[in-house]
Coordinates of C-alpha atoms in Angstrom, one line a residue:
M1 CA 75.8 100.9 79.1
S2 CA 77.1 97.6 77.8
L3 CA 80.2 95.9 76.3
Q4 CA 81.2 92.6 74.6
I5 CA 84.0 90.4 75.0
S6 CA 85.5 89.1 72.1
E7 CA 85.5 85.1 71.5
E8 CA 89.1 84.8 71.9
N9 CA 89.0 85.9 75.4
L10 CA 86.2 83.4 76.2
A11 CA 88.4 80.3 74.9
T12 CA 89.4 79.2 77.9
Y13 CA 85.9 78.1 79.2
D14 CA 83.5 78.2 76.1
D15 CA 84.4 76.3 73.1
S16 CA 81.7 78.0 71.0
N17 CA 82.1 80.8 68.7
K18 CA 79.2 83.1 70.3
T19 CA 80.3 86.4 71.6
T20 CA 79.3 86.8 75.4
L21 CA 77.6 90.1 76.2
V22 CA 78.5 91.6 79.5
V23 CA 76.3 94.5 80.7
V24 CA 77.5 97.2 83.0
R25 CA 74.6 99.1 84.6
Q26 CA 73.6 100.8 87.9
Y27 CA 73.3 98.7 91.0
D28 CA 69.4 97.8 91.8
E29 CA 69.1 97.1 95.5
E30 CA 66.1 95.3 94.9
K31 CA 67.3 93.1 92.2
D32 CA 71.0 92.6 92.9
K33 CA 71.7 92.7 96.6
V34 CA 71.8 88.9 97.2
A35 CA 73.9 88.2 94.0
V36 CA 76.3 91.1 95.1
E37 CA 76.6 89.9 98.7
E38 CA 77.4 86.5 97.5
L39 CA 80.1 88.0 94.9
E40 CA 81.5 90.1 98.1
G41 CA 81.8 86.9 100.0
Q42 CA 84.2 85.2 97.4
C43 CA 86.7 88.0 97.4
D44 CA 88.8 87.7 100.5
F45 CA 91.8 90.2 100.7
G46 CA 95.3 88.2 101.0
Q47 CA 98.1 86.4 99.4
R48 CA 97.6 82.9 98.5
G49 CA 98.4 80.6 101.2
Q50 CA 98.4 83.5 104.1
P51 CA 95.7 84.5 106.1
S52 CA 93.1 86.5 104.4
L53 CA 90.8 89.5 105.3
F54 CA 86.9 89.3 104.9
T55 CA 84.9 92.3 104.6
D56 CA 81.1 92.0 106.1
L57 CA 79.0 95.0 104.7
M58 CA 76.3 93.7 107.0
G59 CA 73.6 93.6 104.5
D60 CA 74.3 96.9 102.6
P61 CA 76.2 96.6 99.8
I62 CA 76.9 100.6 99.3
S63 CA 77.2 101.3 102.8
R64 CA 80.9 102.4 102.2
I65 CA 80.0 105.1 99.8
R66 CA 76.5 106.1 101.5
N67 CA 77.8 108.8 103.3
L68 CA 78.8 110.9 100.5
P69 CA 76.0 113.1 98.7
L70 CA 77.0 112.0 95.1
H71 CA 77.9 108.1 94.9
V72 CA 77.3 105.3 92.5
M73 CA 77.7 101.5 92.3
L74 CA 78.1 99.8 89.0
V75 CA 77.5 95.9 88.4
A76 CA 78.5 93.6 85.3
E77 CA 76.3 91.1 84.4
C78 CA 77.1 88.5 82.1
G79 CA 75.3 85.8 79.6
E80 CA 71.6 85.2 79.1
N81 CA 71.0 84.7 82.8
G82 CA 72.2 87.8 84.0
E83 CA 74.8 86.6 86.5
I84 CA 76.5 89.4 88.1
V85 CA 80.4 88.8 87.6
G86 CA 81.7 92.1 88.7
I87 CA 81.0 95.3 90.9
I88 CA 82.7 98.6 91.3
R89 CA 81.7 101.5 93.5
G90 CA 82.7 105.4 93.2
C91 CA 81.9 108.7 94.7
I92 CA 82.7 112.5 94.3
K93 CA 83.7 115.0 96.4
T94 CA 85.4 118.7 96.6
V95 CA 88.9 118.6 98.1
T96 CA 91.8 120.4 98.1
R97 CA 94.8 119.9 96.3
G98 CA 97.4 121.8 98.2
N99 CA 98.3 125.6 97.7
K100 CA 99.2 126.7 94.0
G101 CA 102.4 128.8 93.9
S102 CA 102.7 131.5 96.6
T103 CA 99.1 131.8 97.3
P104 CA 98.0 131.1 101.1
C105 CA 94.5 130.1 100.2
P106 CA 93.7 126.3 99.6
V107 CA 92.8 125.3 95.9
Y108 CA 89.9 123.0 95.7
V109 CA 89.1 120.4 93.0
K110 CA 86.2 118.1 92.3
I111 CA 87.4 114.4 92.4
A112 CA 86.2 111.0 92.3
Y113 CA 87.2 108.2 94.3
I114 CA 86.8 104.7 92.9
L115 CA 86.8 101.8 95.3
G116 CA 85.2 98.3 95.9
L117 CA 86.3 96.7 92.5
R118 CA 85.5 93.1 92.3
V119 CA 85.4 90.5 89.8
S120 CA 84.2 87.0 89.9
S121 CA 87.2 84.7 89.9
Q122 CA 85.7 82.6 86.9
H123 CA 85.5 85.8 84.7
R124 CA 89.0 87.4 85.4
R125 CA 91.1 88.2 82.8
L126 CA 88.4 89.1 80.1
G127 CA 88.4 92.7 80.5
I128 CA 85.6 93.4 82.7
A129 CA 87.6 95.1 85.5
T130 CA 88.8 97.4 82.9
K131 CA 85.3 98.1 81.5
L132 CA 84.2 98.8 84.9
V133 CA 86.8 101.1 85.7
E134 CA 86.0 103.0 82.5
K135 CA 82.5 103.4 83.0
I136 CA 82.8 104.7 86.7
E137 CA 85.3 107.3 84.9
E138 CA 82.8 108.3 82.3
W139 CA 79.9 108.5 85.2
S140 CA 82.5 110.7 87.3
N141 CA 83.6 112.8 84.3
T142 CA 79.7 113.5 83.4
N143 CA 79.4 115.0 87.3
G144 CA 82.4 117.2 87.0
A145 CA 85.2 115.3 88.8
K146 CA 88.2 116.5 87.2
Y147 CA 90.5 113.6 88.6
A148 CA 90.1 110.2 90.0
Y149 CA 91.9 108.1 92.3
M150 CA 92.1 104.6 94.0
A151 CA 93.7 103.3 97.1
T152 CA 95.4 99.7 97.5
D153 CA 97.8 98.0 99.5
S154 CA 101.3 98.7 97.8
N155 CA 102.0 94.9 97.7
N156 CA 98.9 94.6 95.5
E157 CA 100.5 94.0 92.2
A158 CA 97.4 93.0 90.2
S159 CA 95.5 96.0 91.4
I160 CA 98.3 98.3 90.6
K161 CA 99.0 96.9 87.2
L162 CA 95.3 97.2 86.3
F163 CA 95.2 100.7 86.9
T164 CA 98.7 101.9 86.0
S165 CA 99.1 99.7 82.8
K166 CA 95.7 99.3 81.6
C167 CA 93.8 102.3 82.9
N168 CA 96.6 105.0 82.9
Y169 CA 96.7 105.9 86.1
A170 CA 99.9 107.2 88.2
K171 CA 101.3 106.3 91.0
F172 CA 100.8 109.6 93.2
R173 CA 101.0 109.1 97.1
A174 CA 102.2 106.5 99.3
P175 CA 100.7 107.1 102.7
S176 CA 101.3 104.6 105.9
V177 CA 98.2 102.5 107.3
L178 CA 99.1 102.2 111.1
V179 CA 97.2 99.8 113.2
Q180 CA 97.1 99.4 116.8
P181 CA 95.3 96.6 118.7
V182 CA 92.9 97.6 121.4
H183 CA 94.5 95.8 124.5
A184 CA 92.2 94.3 127.3
H185 CA 94.1 96.7 129.8
Y186 CA 93.7 100.6 130.1
K187 CA 96.3 102.7 128.8
P188 CA 97.2 105.7 131.5
I189 CA 97.2 109.0 130.6
A190 CA 100.1 111.1 132.1
S191 CA 98.6 113.6 134.9
D192 CA 100.3 116.6 133.6
I193 CA 98.2 116.3 130.2
A194 CA 94.6 117.4 129.7
I195 CA 92.4 115.9 126.8
V196 CA 89.9 118.5 125.7
R197 CA 86.7 117.7 123.8
V198 CA 86.2 120.1 120.8
S199 CA 82.9 121.1 119.5
P200 CA 82.1 120.3 115.8
Q201 CA 81.8 123.8 114.9
L202 CA 85.4 124.7 116.6
S203 CA 87.2 121.4 115.0
E204 CA 86.0 122.7 111.5
S205 CA 87.6 125.9 112.0
F206 CA 90.6 124.4 113.4
Y207 CA 91.0 121.8 110.7
R208 CA 90.2 124.3 107.9
R209 CA 93.4 126.5 109.2
I210 CA 95.6 123.3 109.8
F211 CA 95.1 121.5 106.8
A212 CA 94.7 124.7 104.4
S213 CA 98.0 123.6 102.3
S214 CA 97.3 119.9 102.6
E215 CA 96.0 117.6 99.9
F216 CA 92.6 115.8 99.9
F217 CA 91.2 118.1 102.6
P218 CA 87.2 117.9 101.9
R219 CA 85.4 120.9 101.5
D220 CA 82.6 119.5 103.3
I221 CA 84.3 118.6 106.6
D222 CA 81.3 120.2 108.5
D223 CA 79.2 117.3 107.2
I224 CA 81.7 114.7 108.5
L225 CA 81.9 116.1 111.8
D226 CA 78.4 116.4 112.2
N227 CA 77.9 112.6 111.1
K228 CA 76.6 110.5 113.5
L229 CA 79.5 108.3 112.9
N230 CA 82.0 110.6 114.3
L231 CA 82.7 109.7 118.0
G232 CA 84.2 113.4 118.5
T233 CA 87.3 115.6 118.1
F234 CA 89.9 115.8 120.9
M235 CA 93.0 117.9 121.5
A236 CA 95.8 117.0 124.1
V237 CA 97.3 119.9 125.7
P238 CA 99.6 120.5 128.8
K239 CA 97.2 121.0 131.9
K240 CA 99.1 124.2 132.6
T241 CA 98.3 125.7 129.1
L242 CA 94.5 125.6 130.3
L243 CA 95.3 128.8 132.6
N244 CA 95.8 130.8 129.5
W245 CA 94.2 129.1 126.4
D246 CA 90.4 129.2 125.7
P247 CA 89.3 126.7 123.3
K248 CA 86.4 129.1 122.5
S249 CA 88.5 131.8 121.6
G250 CA 89.5 130.0 117.9
S251 CA 93.3 130.5 118.9
F252 CA 95.7 127.5 119.3
P253 CA 97.8 126.8 122.1
S254 CA 101.6 126.6 122.1
T255 CA 101.9 122.8 121.9
F256 CA 98.8 120.5 121.4
A257 CA 97.8 117.4 119.5
I258 CA 94.4 116.8 117.6
L259 CA 92.4 114.0 116.2
S260 CA 88.9 112.5 115.4
V261 CA 87.4 109.5 116.0
W262 CA 85.1 107.9 113.5
N263 CA 83.2 104.9 114.2
T264 CA 83.8 102.5 110.9
K265 CA 82.4 99.3 112.9
E266 CA 78.7 100.8 112.2
V267 CA 79.6 100.8 108.3
Y268 CA 81.2 97.2 107.9
K269 CA 83.0 94.8 109.7
L270 CA 86.2 92.7 109.2
Q271 CA 87.3 89.2 110.1
V272 CA 90.8 87.6 109.6
R273 CA 90.6 83.9 108.0
G274 CA 93.1 81.6 107.6
I275 CA 95.1 81.3 110.4
S276 CA 96.7 78.4 111.9
S277 CA 95.3 76.8 115.3
L278 CA 98.6 77.3 116.9
K279 CA 98.6 80.9 116.2
Y280 CA 95.1 81.3 117.1
A281 CA 95.6 79.6 120.5
A282 CA 98.7 81.9 121.4
C283 CA 96.6 84.9 120.5
L284 CA 93.8 83.8 122.6
G285 CA 96.1 83.1 125.6
S286 CA 97.7 86.5 125.3
R287 CA 94.1 88.0 125.7
V288 CA 93.0 85.9 128.7
L289 CA 96.2 86.9 130.7
D290 CA 95.6 90.6 129.8
S291 CA 92.1 90.2 131.0
W292 CA 93.0 88.4 134.2
M293 CA 95.9 90.5 135.2
P294 CA 95.9 94.1 133.5
W295 CA 98.2 95.6 135.5
L296 CA 100.8 93.6 133.7
R297 CA 99.7 95.5 130.7
V298 CA 100.1 92.7 128.3
P299 CA 100.4 93.6 124.8
S300 CA 97.6 91.1 123.9
I301 CA 95.8 90.5 120.2
P302 CA 92.3 91.1 120.3
N303 CA 89.7 88.6 119.0
I304 CA 90.0 89.6 115.2
F305 CA 89.2 86.0 114.0
K306 CA 85.3 86.8 114.5
T307 CA 83.6 90.0 112.8
F308 CA 85.0 92.9 114.5
G309 CA 84.8 96.5 114.2
F310 CA 87.6 99.3 114.4
Y311 CA 87.8 103.2 115.0
L312 CA 89.7 105.0 112.4
L313 CA 91.5 108.0 113.8
Y314 CA 91.7 110.9 111.1
G315 CA 92.3 114.7 111.2
I316 CA 95.7 114.1 113.1
H317 CA 98.2 116.9 113.6
M318 CA 100.4 118.2 116.1
E319 CA 102.5 121.2 117.2
G320 CA 105.0 122.8 119.4
K321 CA 107.6 121.1 121.6
Y322 CA 105.7 118.6 123.3
G323 CA 103.5 117.4 120.2
P324 CA 105.1 113.8 119.9
R325 CA 104.1 113.1 123.7
L326 CA 100.6 114.9 123.3
M327 CA 99.8 112.6 120.2
K328 CA 101.0 109.4 122.1
S329 CA 98.4 110.4 125.1
L330 CA 95.6 111.2 122.6
C331 CA 96.1 108.1 121.0
A332 CA 96.2 106.4 124.5
F333 CA 92.7 108.2 124.9
A334 CA 91.0 106.6 121.9
H335 CA 92.4 103.2 122.8
N336 CA 90.6 103.4 126.2
M337 CA 87.4 105.0 124.0
G338 CA 87.6 101.5 122.0
R339 CA 88.5 99.4 125.0
K340 CA 85.1 100.3 126.5
D341 CA 83.3 99.3 123.0
G342 CA 83.0 95.5 123.1
E343 CA 83.2 95.5 119.3
C344 CA 86.1 97.7 118.8
R345 CA 89.2 95.6 118.2
L346 CA 91.8 98.0 116.3
L347 CA 92.5 101.5 116.2
V348 CA 93.6 102.7 112.3
S349 CA 94.9 105.7 111.0
E350 CA 96.6 106.7 107.7
V351 CA 99.1 109.5 107.4
G352 CA 101.4 110.9 104.6
L353 CA 104.9 108.9 104.6
D354 CA 106.7 112.1 105.4
D355 CA 104.3 113.7 107.9
P356 CA 106.4 114.2 111.3
V357 CA 103.0 112.6 113.3
R358 CA 103.7 109.0 111.6
E359 CA 106.6 108.7 114.4
A360 CA 104.3 109.5 117.3
I361 CA 101.3 107.3 116.2
P362 CA 101.5 103.8 118.1
R363 CA 101.3 100.8 116.2
W364 CA 102.0 97.1 115.6
N365 CA 104.3 97.3 112.5
K366 CA 103.1 93.5 111.7
F367 CA 99.7 94.7 111.4
S368 CA 100.5 97.9 109.5
W369 CA 101.0 98.4 106.0
G370 CA 101.9 100.8 103.1
D371 CA 99.4 102.0 100.7
L372 CA 99.6 103.2 97.2
W373 CA 97.2 106.0 95.7
C374 CA 97.0 106.1 92.3
M375 CA 95.4 108.9 90.4
K376 CA 94.5 110.1 86.8
K377 CA 93.2 113.2 85.1
L378 CA 89.9 112.4 83.4
D379 CA 89.9 115.2 80.8
V380 CA 93.2 115.9 79.6
S381 CA 92.3 118.5 77.3
E382 CA 91.1 120.7 79.8
C383 CA 94.3 122.4 81.3
H384 CA 97.9 122.8 80.8
E385 CA 100.7 120.6 81.9
D386 CA 101.6 123.2 84.7
D387 CA 98.4 123.1 86.1
D388 CA 97.9 119.0 86.3
W389 CA 97.7 117.7 89.8
V390 CA 98.9 114.4 88.5
E391 CA 101.9 115.7 86.7
S392 CA 103.1 118.1 89.4
Q393 CA 103.9 115.2 91.7
A394 CA 105.4 117.8 94.3
S395 CA 103.1 118.6 97.5
S396 CA 103.0 121.9 99.3
S397 CA 102.6 119.6 102.3
S398 CA 103.6 116.7 103.9
A399 CA 100.0 116.4 105.6
I400 CA 97.5 114.4 103.6
F401 CA 94.0 114.4 105.1
V402 CA 92.2 111.0 105.0
D403 CA 88.4 111.2 104.6
P404 CA 87.1 108.6 107.2
R405 CA 84.1 108.1 104.6
D406 CA 86.7 106.6 102.1
F407 CA 88.2 103.9 104.3

């Protein structure tokens, strides 16, 4: 796969009339690993003049897509020396698109998820990003995907403009990313609440029923729950419920909360850069105080200025009168799991903007943000407008299932 960039696009850095050839091809680990890692290291996330977020893939450039059975990474190389100037990743899976009409059965569709688009700062505005997206779409279409989607910070104007204006994606969903620091102190759980660990087999049964009418629920949920990165699925219920409820029966208690914990820190780590020395000292001071006097329960900020990991909470749902209270206790339980892990500094979750569970999840607003998912139908000739997921816009459920392999 290759493309050519016209001489007009090169005028800013090349005075010759030569056409520069940019080749887009599949990533070769033996040949490309070092160059890709160097390119990744140049691409921090954040606004100019503000703290930025660096991603450490820990020596595995395809770590973020490796846990999906069908995935690819493409690189763009430029010039006679084959300099790698751009990369993009993609994966394909089968997910629900919500209920169609009055049918209670979930409707599944094959979809591609596009992530990890990077272009060298010296080679931007030359059409390389657009061509990388086009080529990953070609690969997705060839492998049977009907739709492609991407996710970005809702304030990332450059990314949004690229996908919506140049690649014809539509703004589709706007979930919330909720972030809670892992403090040094233990978070107590009310004595009348029980936390029950649910087996992967039972979790699969529960999730298929709970998220049957939601969007983006993966058909291979069993593979996710059996993955070594999944630290478990947990339910919070009133203790008095345990007298009349047997989890193995497959029935739900009258009120409960449920979530699963994904160990993202084994896939990649993060680091906050560019913070002032004054803010760094304040954060460090809060942590020291919380460690020395945990009974004060100081809302300390963990050390996120060195590489750190986080746990992703997913499959989040609550029901019944005490659902919000049970969810807060379940999040406290997950916090205490992270507290025991020396490298886990944050708990992260992503839920639909109108999902009732959103208000029950503890978070720090300063650390949290709004996400934007943009989607495109890859083969517009294949279905009628009333069968187009993108055009339909309205969802049959306020819940969005966030696949931890995508995060």
